[in-house]
Coordinates of C-alpha atoms in Angstrom, one line a residue:
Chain A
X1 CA 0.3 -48.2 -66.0
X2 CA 2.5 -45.7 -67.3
X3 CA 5.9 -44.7 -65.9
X4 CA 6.6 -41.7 -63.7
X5 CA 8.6 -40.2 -67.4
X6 CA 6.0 -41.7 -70.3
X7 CA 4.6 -37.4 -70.5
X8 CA 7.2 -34.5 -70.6
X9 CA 7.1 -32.0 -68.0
X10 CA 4.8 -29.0 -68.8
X11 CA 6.5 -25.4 -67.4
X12 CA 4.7 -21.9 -66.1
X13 CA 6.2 -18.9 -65.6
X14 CA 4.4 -15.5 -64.5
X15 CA 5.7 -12.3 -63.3
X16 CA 3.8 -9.1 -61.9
X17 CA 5.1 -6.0 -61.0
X18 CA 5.0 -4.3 -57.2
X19 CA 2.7 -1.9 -56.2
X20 CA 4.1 1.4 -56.6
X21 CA 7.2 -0.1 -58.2
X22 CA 8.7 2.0 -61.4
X23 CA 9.6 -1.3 -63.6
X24 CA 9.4 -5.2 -63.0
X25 CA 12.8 -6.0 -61.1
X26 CA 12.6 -9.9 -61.2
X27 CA 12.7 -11.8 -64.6
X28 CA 11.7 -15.9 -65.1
X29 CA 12.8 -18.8 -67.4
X30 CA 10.5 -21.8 -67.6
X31 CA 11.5 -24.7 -70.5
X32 CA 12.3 -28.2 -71.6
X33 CA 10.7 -31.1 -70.3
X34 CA 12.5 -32.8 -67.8
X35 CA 13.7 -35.6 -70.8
X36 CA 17.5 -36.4 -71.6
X37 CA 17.2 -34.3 -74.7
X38 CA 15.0 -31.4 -73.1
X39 CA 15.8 -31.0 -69.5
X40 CA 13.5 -28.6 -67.5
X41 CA 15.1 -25.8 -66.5
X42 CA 14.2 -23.1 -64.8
X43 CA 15.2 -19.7 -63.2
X44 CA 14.1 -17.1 -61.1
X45 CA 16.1 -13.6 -60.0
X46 CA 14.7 -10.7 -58.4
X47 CA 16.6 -7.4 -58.7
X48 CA 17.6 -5.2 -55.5
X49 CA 15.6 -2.5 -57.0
X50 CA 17.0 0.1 -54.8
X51 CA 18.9 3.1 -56.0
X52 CA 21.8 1.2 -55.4
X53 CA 21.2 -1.2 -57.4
X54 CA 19.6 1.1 -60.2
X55 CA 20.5 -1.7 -62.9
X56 CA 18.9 -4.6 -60.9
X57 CA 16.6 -5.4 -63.1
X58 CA 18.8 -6.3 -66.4
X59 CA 21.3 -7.7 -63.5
X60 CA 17.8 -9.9 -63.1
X61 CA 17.8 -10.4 -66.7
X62 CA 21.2 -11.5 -67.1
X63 CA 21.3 -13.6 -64.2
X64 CA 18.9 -16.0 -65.4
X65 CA 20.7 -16.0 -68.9
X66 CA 24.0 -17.2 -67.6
X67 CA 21.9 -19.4 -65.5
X68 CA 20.1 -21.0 -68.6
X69 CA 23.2 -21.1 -70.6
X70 CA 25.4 -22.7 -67.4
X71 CA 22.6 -25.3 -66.7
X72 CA 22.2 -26.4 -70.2
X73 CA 26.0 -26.9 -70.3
X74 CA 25.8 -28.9 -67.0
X75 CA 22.9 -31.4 -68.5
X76 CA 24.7 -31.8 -71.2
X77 CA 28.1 -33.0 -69.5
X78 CA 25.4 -35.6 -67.7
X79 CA 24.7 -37.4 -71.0
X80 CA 26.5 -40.4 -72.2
X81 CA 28.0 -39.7 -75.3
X82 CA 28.1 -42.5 -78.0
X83 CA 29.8 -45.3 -76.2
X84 CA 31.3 -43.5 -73.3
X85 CA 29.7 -43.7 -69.5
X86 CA 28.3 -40.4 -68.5
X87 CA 30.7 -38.8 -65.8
X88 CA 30.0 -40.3 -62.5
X89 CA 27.4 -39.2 -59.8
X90 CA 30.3 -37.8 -57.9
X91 CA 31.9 -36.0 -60.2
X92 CA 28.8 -34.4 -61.2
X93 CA 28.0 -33.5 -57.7
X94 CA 31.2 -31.9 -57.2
X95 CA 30.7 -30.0 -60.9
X96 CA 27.2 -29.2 -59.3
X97 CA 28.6 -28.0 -55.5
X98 CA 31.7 -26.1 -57.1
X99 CA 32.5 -25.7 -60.7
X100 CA 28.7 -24.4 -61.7
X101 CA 28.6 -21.9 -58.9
X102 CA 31.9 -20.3 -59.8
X103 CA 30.9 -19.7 -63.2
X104 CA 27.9 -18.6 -62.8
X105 CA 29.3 -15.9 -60.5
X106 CA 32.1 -15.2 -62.7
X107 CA 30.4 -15.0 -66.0
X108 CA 27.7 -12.7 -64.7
X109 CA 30.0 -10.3 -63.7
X110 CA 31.7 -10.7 -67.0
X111 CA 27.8 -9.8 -68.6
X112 CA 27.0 -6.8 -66.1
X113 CA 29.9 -5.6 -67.4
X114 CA 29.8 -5.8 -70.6
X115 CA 26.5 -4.5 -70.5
X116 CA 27.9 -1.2 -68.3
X117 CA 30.5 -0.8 -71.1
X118 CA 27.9 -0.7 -74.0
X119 CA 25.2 1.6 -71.9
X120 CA 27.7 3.7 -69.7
X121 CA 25.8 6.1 -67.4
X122 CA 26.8 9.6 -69.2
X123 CA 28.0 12.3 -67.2
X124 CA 28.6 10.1 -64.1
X125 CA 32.3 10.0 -62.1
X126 CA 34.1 6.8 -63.2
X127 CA 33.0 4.1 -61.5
X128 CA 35.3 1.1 -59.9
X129 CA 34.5 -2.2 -61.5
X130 CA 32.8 -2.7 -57.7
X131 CA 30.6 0.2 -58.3
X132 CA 29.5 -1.0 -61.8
X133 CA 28.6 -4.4 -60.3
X134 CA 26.5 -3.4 -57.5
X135 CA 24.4 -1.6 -60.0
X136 CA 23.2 -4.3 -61.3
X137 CA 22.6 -6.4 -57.8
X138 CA 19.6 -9.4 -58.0
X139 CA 19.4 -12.8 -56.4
X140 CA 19.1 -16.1 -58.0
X141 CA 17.5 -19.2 -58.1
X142 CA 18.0 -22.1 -60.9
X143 CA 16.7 -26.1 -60.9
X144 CA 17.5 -28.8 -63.3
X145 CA 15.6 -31.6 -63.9
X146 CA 17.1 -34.8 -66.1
X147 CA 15.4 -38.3 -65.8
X148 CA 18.7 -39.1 -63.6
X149 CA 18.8 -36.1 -61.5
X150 CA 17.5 -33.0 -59.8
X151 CA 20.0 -30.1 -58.6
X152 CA 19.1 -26.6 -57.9
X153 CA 21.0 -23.5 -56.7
X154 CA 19.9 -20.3 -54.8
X155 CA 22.3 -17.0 -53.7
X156 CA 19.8 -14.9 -51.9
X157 CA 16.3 -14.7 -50.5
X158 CA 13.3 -16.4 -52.6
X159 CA 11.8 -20.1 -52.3
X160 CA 12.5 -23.5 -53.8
X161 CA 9.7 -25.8 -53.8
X162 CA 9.5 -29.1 -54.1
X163 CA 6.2 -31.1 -54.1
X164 CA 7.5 -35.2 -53.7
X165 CA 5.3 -38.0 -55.1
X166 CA 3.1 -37.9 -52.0
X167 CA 2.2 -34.7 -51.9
X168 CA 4.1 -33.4 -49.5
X169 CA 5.5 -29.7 -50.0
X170 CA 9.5 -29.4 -48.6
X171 CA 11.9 -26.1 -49.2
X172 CA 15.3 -28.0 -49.6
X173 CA 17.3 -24.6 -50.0
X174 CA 15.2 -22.5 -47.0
X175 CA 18.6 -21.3 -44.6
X176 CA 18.1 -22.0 -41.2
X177 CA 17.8 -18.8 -40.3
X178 CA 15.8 -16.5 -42.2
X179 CA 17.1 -12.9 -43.1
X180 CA 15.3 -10.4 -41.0
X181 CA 13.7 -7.1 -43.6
X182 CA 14.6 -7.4 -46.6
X183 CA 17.9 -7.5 -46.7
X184 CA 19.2 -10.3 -49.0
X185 CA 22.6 -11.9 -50.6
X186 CA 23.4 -11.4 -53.9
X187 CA 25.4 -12.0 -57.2
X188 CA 26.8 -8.4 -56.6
X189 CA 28.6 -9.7 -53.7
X190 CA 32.5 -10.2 -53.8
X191 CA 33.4 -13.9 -54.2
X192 CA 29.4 -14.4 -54.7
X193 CA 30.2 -17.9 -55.2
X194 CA 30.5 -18.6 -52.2
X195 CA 27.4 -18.2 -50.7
X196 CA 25.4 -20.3 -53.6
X197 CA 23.0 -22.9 -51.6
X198 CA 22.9 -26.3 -53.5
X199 CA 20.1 -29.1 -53.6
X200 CA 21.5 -32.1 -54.8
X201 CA 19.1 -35.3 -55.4
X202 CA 19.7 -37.9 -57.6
X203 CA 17.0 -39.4 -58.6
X204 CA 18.0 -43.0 -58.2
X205 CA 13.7 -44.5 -57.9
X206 CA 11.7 -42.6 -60.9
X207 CA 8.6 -43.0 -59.5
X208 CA 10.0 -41.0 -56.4
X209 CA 10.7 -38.3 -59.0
X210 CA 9.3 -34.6 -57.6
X211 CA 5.8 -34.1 -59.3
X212 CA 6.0 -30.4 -58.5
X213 CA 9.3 -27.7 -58.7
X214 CA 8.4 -24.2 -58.5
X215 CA 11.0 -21.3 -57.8
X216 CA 9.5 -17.6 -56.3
X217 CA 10.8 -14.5 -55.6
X218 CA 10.4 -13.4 -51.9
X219 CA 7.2 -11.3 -53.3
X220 CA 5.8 -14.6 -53.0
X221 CA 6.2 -15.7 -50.0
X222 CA 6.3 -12.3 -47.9
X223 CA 2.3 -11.7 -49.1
X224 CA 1.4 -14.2 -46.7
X225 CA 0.9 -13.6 -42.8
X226 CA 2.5 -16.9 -41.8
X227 CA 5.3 -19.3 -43.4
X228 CA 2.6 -22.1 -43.3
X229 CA 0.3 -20.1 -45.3
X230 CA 2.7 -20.1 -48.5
X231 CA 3.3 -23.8 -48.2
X232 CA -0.3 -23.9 -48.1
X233 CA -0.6 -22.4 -51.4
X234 CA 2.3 -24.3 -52.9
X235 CA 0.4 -27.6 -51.7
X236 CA -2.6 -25.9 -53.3
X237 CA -1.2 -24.7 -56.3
X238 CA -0.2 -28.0 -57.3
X239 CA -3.7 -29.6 -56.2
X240 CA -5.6 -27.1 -58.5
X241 CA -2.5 -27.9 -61.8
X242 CA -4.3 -31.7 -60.8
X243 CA -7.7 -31.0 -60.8
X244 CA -7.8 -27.8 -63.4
X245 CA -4.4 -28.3 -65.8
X246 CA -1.6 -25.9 -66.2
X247 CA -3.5 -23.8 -69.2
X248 CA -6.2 -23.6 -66.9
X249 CA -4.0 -22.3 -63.7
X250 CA -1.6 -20.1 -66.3
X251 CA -4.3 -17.9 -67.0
X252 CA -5.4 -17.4 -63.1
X253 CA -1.5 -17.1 -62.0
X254 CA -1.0 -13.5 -62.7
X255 CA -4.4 -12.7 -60.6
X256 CA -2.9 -14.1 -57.8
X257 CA 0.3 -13.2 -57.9
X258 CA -0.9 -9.2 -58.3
X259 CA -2.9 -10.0 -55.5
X260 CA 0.5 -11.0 -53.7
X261 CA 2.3 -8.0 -54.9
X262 CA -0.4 -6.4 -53.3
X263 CA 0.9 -7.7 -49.8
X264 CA 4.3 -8.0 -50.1
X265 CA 4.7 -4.4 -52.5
X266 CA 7.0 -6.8 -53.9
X267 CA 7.3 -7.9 -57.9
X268 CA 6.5 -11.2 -57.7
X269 CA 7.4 -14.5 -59.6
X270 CA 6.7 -17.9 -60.1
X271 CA 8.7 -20.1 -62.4
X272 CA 7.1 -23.8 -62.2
X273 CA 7.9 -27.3 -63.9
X274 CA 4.8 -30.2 -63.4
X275 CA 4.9 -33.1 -64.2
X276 CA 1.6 -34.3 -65.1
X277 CA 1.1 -37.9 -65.1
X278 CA 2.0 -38.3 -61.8
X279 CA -1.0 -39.7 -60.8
X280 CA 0.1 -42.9 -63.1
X281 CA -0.6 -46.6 -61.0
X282 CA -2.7 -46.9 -57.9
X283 CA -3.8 -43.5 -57.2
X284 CA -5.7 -42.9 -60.2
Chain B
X1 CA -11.5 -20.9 -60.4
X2 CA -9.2 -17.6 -59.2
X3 CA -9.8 -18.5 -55.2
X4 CA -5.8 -18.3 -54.2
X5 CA -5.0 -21.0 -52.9
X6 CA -2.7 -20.6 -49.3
X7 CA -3.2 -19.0 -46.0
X8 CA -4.2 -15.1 -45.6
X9 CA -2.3 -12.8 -46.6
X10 CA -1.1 -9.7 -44.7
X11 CA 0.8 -6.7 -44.8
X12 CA 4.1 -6.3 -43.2
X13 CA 4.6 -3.7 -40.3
X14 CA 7.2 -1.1 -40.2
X15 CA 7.9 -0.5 -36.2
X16 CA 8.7 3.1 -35.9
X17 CA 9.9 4.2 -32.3
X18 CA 10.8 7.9 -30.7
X19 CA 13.2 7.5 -28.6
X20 CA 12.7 11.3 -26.7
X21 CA 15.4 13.1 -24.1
X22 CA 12.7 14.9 -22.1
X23 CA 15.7 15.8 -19.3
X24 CA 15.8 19.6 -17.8
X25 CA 17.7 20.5 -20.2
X26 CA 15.0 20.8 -22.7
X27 CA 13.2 22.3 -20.8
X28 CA 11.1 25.7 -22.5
X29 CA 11.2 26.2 -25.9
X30 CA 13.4 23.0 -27.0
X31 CA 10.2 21.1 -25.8
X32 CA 7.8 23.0 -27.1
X33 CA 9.1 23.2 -30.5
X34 CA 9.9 19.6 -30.4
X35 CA 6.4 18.4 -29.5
X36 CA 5.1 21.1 -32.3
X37 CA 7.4 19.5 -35.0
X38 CA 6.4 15.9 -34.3
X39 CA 2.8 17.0 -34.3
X40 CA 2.9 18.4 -37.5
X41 CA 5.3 15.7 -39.2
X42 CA 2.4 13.0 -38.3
X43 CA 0.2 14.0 -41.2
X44 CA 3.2 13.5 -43.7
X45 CA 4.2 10.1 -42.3
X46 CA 0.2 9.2 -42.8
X47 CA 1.3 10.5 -46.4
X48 CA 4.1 7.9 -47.1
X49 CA 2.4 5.0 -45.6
X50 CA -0.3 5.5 -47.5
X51 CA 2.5 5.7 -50.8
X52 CA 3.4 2.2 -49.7
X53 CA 0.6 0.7 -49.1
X54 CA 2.5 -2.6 -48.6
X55 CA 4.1 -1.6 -45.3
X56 CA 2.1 -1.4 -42.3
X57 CA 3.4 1.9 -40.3
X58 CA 3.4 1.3 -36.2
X59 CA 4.5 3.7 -33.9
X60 CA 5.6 3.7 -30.2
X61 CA 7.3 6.6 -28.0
X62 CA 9.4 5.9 -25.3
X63 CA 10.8 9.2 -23.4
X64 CA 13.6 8.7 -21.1
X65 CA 15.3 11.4 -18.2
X66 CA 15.7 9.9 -14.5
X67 CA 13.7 6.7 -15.5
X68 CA 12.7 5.6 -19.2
X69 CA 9.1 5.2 -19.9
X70 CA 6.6 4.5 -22.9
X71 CA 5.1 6.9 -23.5
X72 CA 3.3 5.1 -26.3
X73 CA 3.8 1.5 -25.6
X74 CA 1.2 -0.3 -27.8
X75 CA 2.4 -0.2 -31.2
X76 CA -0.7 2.1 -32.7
X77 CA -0.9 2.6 -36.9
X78 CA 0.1 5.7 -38.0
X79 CA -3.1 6.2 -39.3
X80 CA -4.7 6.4 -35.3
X81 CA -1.8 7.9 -33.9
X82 CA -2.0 11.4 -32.0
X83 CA 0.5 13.2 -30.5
X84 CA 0.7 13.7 -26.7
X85 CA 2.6 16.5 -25.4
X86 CA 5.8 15.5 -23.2
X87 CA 6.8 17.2 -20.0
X88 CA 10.3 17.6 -19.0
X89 CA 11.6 16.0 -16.0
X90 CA 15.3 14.9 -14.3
X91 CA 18.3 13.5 -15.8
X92 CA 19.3 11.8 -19.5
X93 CA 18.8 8.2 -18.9
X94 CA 19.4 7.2 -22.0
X95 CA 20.9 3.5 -21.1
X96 CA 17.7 2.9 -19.8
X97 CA 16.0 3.6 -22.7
X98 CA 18.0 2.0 -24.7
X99 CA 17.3 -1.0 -22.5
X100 CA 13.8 -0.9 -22.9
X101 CA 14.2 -0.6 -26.5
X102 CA 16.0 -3.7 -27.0
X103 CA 14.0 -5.8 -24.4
X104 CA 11.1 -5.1 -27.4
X105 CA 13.3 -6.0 -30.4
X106 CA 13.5 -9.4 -29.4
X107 CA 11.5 -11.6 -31.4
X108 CA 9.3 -12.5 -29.8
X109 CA 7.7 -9.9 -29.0
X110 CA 8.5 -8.4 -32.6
X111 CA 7.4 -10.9 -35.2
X112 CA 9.6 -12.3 -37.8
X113 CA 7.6 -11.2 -40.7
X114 CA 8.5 -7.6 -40.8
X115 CA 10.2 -4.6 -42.7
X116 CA 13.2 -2.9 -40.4
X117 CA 12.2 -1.1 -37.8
X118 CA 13.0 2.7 -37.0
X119 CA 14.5 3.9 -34.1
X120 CA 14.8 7.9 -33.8
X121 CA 16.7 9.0 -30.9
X122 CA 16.4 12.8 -30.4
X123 CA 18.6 14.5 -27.7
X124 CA 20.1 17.8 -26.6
X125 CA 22.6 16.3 -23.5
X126 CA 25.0 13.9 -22.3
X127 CA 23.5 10.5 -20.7
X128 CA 23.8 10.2 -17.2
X129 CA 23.8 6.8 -17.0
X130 CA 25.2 3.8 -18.7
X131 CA 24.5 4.0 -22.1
X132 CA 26.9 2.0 -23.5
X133 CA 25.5 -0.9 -21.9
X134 CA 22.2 -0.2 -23.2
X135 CA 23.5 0.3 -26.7
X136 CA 25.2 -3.3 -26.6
X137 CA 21.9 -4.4 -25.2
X138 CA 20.6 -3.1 -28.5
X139 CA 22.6 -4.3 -31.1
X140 CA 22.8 -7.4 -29.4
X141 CA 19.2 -8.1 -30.7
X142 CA 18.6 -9.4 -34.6
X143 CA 16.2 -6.6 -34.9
X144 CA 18.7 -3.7 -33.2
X145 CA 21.0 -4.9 -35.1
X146 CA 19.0 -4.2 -38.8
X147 CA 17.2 -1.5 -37.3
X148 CA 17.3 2.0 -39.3
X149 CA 18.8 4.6 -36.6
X150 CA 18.3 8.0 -36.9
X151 CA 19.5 10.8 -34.6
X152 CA 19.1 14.5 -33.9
X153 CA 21.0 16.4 -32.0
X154 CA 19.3 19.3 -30.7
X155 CA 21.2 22.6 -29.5
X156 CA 25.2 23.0 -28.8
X157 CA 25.2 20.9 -25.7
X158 CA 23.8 17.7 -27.1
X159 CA 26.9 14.8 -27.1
X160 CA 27.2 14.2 -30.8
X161 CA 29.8 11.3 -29.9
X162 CA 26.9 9.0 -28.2
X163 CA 24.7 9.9 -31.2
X164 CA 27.1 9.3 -33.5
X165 CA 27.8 5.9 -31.6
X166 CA 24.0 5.0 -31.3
X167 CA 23.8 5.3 -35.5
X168 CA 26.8 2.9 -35.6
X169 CA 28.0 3.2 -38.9
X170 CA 30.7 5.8 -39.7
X171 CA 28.7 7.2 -43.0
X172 CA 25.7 8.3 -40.8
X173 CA 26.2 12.1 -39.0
X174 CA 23.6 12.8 -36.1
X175 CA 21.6 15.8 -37.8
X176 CA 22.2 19.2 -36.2
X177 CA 19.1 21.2 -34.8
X178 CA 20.1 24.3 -33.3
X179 CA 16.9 26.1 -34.0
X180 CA 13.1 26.0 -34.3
X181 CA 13.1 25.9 -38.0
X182 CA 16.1 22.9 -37.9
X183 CA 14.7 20.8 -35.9
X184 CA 11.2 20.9 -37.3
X185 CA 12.9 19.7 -40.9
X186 CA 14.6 17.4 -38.9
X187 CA 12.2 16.0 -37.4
X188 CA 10.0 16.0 -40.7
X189 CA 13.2 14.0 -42.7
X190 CA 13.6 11.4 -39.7
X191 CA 9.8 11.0 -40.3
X192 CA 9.8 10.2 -43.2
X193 CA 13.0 9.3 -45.1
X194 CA 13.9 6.4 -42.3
X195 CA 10.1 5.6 -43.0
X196 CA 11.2 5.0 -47.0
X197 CA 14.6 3.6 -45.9
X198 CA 13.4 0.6 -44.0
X199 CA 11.3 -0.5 -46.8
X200 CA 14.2 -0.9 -49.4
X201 CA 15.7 -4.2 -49.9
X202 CA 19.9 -4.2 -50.3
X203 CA 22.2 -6.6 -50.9
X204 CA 24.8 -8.2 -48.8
X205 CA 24.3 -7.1 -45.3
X206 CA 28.2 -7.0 -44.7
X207 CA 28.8 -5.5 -47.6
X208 CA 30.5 -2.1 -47.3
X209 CA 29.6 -0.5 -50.3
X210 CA 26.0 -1.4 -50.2
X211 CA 25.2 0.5 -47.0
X212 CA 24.3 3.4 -48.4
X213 CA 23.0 5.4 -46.0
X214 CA 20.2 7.8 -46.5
X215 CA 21.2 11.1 -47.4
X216 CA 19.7 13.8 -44.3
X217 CA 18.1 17.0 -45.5
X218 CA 21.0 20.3 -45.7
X219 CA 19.3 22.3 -43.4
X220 CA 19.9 26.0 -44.4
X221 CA 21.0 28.3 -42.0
X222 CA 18.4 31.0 -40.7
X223 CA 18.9 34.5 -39.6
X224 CA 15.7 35.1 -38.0
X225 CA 15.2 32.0 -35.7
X226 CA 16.8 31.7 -32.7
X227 CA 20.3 29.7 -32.0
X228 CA 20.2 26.9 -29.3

């Protein structure tokens, strides 16, 4: 029998463009491998897309950079170092609930900006600092995956699953109440920070380590008629990465997410870590 | 191998309601022209569905002068819908209306899976009843409340105040139709543009600067039509 860690965590990541849509607004990040060295990572943003938000999809783009770059830095203060103890759960939490959030908000801003002041719109009135930002207006979603922990964080619409040891599909980060159209929160928000959701989940029993994370963009989930049909196909998704392997279900993804797109006129994204053996002990 | 795996998959409706002043008032040409104009605009709202083909258009009529009353009450796709001509009759209920409108912007009966709806309110008077109430009724639903509004305020007389009210956000104007010619485009830009509107995503509901609103057409003043 082989431990719930003995094979690294193998990543997707697929994107397809609305129908009718001019460019791809959302943009994806799968890697690592869910080992103290190579944490999975992985991102999802979806650009407003609007022409308010005319910059939404490099906003998309940079959001999941500062996302990568923040998360890395966050995995890495969980390692021990030499002889030291790691930082403690709790301050880790706190780093995960508080400090993470705030840079993340504050250094995309710093980015969009940055980006406006190499690529400044030419013969436009100045724009506030305000004005600048909303250009480039997208959601978020992030997860990290260490053989000690699992955290994730969402600001705006799009889904979180997690698929535990038994199979059983759970959205950790869905809000109570969904938004109504498609309106959505967003990094292009003032004090954005604030309204970052955080799954926090230790993961103190490895072989109740998650055998399925997968992050969507609203496109996603808004093809299908019913909430229980897209838990369906995040139950099935992870049934056919069992039976078929991920090369095998890579190369059918974008099929069915254009078929999604076709629903939802949404672009439409799937960033997914597996972990493979999961089946390791009784059950196989 | 590419069966998707999940429940079915659907489209999501756009709910698209008339909300019609069909008091004396409008009685004669006002009528006429408005029941020409929304004739014509339905082949052009067939036109953007069809350019988002994502969006499943539905459209109701409720008219509203000593009582309210659907005049379409079954949501019907824009696709089967046909214009019936309205009659004039009585007073300017428009609380009432309003009323009924909210009564169906509860969810249930409108589903949680679905694009904004559209409410058009189209008037050339002052309400005679309580409107106010209605309009509270209205925005206090989730779906009132997220709902495009458009208004058009047809000839001198029409209260531009209560419109202006009904749109509930300062950056809106009620669109002035004091002719044949002005009120057709209007009619054709409510059509259509709220259609578009509903179906763009924007950040940060209570967010100021992103409630944009959509810009109404500059209708051009015209010499040869008549001035109501």
């Amino acid at each position: 029998m082989s431990g719930p860690n003995a094979s690294p965590w193998e990543t997707l990541s697929v994107s397809v463009q609305g129908v009718n849509k001019q460019r791809n607004q959302d943009w994806s990040a799968a890697e690592g491998r869910g080992t103290t060295e190579e944490p999975l990572i992985l991102a999802a943003a979806d650009g407003h897309g609007s022409a308010a938000h005319a910059r939404s999809h490099v906003g998309a783009r940079i959001a999941v950079d500062v996302f990568t770059a923040c998360a890395t830095q966050f995995t890495q203060l969980a390692r021990p170092r030499g002889t030291d103890d790691p930082p403690s759960l709790s301050w880790l939490m706190h780093y995960a609930q508080h400090t993470l959030p705030r840079r993340l908000s504050a250094t995309w801003r710093e980015e969009v900006l940055r980006h406006w002041s190499r690529q400044p719109e030419e013969g436009e009135p100045a724009l506030s600092d305000e004005e600048k930002v909303l250009l480039y207006g997208t959601t978020l979603l992030g997860a990290v995956l260490t053989p000690q922990l699992f955290a994730a964080w969402q600001l705006g619409d799009g889904e979180l699953t997690v698929i535990g040891e038994d199979g059983t599909a759970v959205l950790p980060l869905a809000p109570v109440e969904a938004e109504l159209g498609d309106e959505t929160e967003s990094l292009c928000t003032r004090a954005a920070w604030r309204l970052v959701r955080v799954h926090w989940a230790p993961i103190v029993d490895p072989a109740r380590t998650p055998r399925l994370i997968a992050l969507s963009t609203d496109g996603l989930s808004k093809s299908f008629a019913s909430d229980e049909g897209f838990t369906q196909f995040m139950t099935g998704l992870d049934q056919r990465l069992d039976d078929e392997g991920t090369e095998a279900v890579s190369s059918v993804l974008p099929e069915w997410l254009a078929r999604a797109a076709q629903h939802s006129g949404d672009d439409t994204t799937l960033a997914a870590g597996r972990r493979p053996n999961h089946r390791s002990g009784t059950d196989r | 191998m590419s069966d998707i795996p999940g429940g079915p998959m659907a489209n999501r409706p756009v709910h698209f309601i008339w909300l019609i002043d069909r008091s004396y008032s409008m009685q004669g040409e006002k009528m006429g022209q408005l029941n020409y104009a929304i004739r014509e605009a339905v082949p052009e709202m067939r036109s953007v569905a069809h350019d988002n083909p994502a969006a499943q258009l539905l459209l109701r009529t409720l008219t509203f002068s000593s009582t309210a009353q659907w005049h379409h009450k079954v949501p019907v796709p824009v696709d089967d819908f046909t214009w019936e001509d309205i009659q004039v009759d009585g007073m300017t209920n428009l609380g009432e209306a309003l009323q009924l409108v909210a009564r169906e912007l509860q969810t249930p009966p409108m589903p949680q899976r679905a694009l904004k709806p559209v409410l058009a309110l189209v008037s050339d008077g002052v309400p005679t009843d309580d409107w106010k109430s209605g309009l509270a009724a209205l925005d206090a639903t989730p779906w009132g409340k997220k709902a495009v509004r458009v208004a058009i305020a047809i000839g001198a007389d029409a209260d531009r105040d209560v419109l202006q009210e009904f749109l509930g956000n300062p950056e809106l104007q009620p669109l002035d139709a004091n002719s044949p010619k002005k009120l057709a485009a209007a009619i054709r830009w409510a059509s259509t543009a709220a259609v578009k509107a509903a179906s763009q995503p924007l950040a940060g509901s209570s967010d100021a600067l992103t409630k944009q609103p959509y810009a109404p057409p500059v209708l051009d003043d015209d010499d040869d039509d008549d001035v109501w």
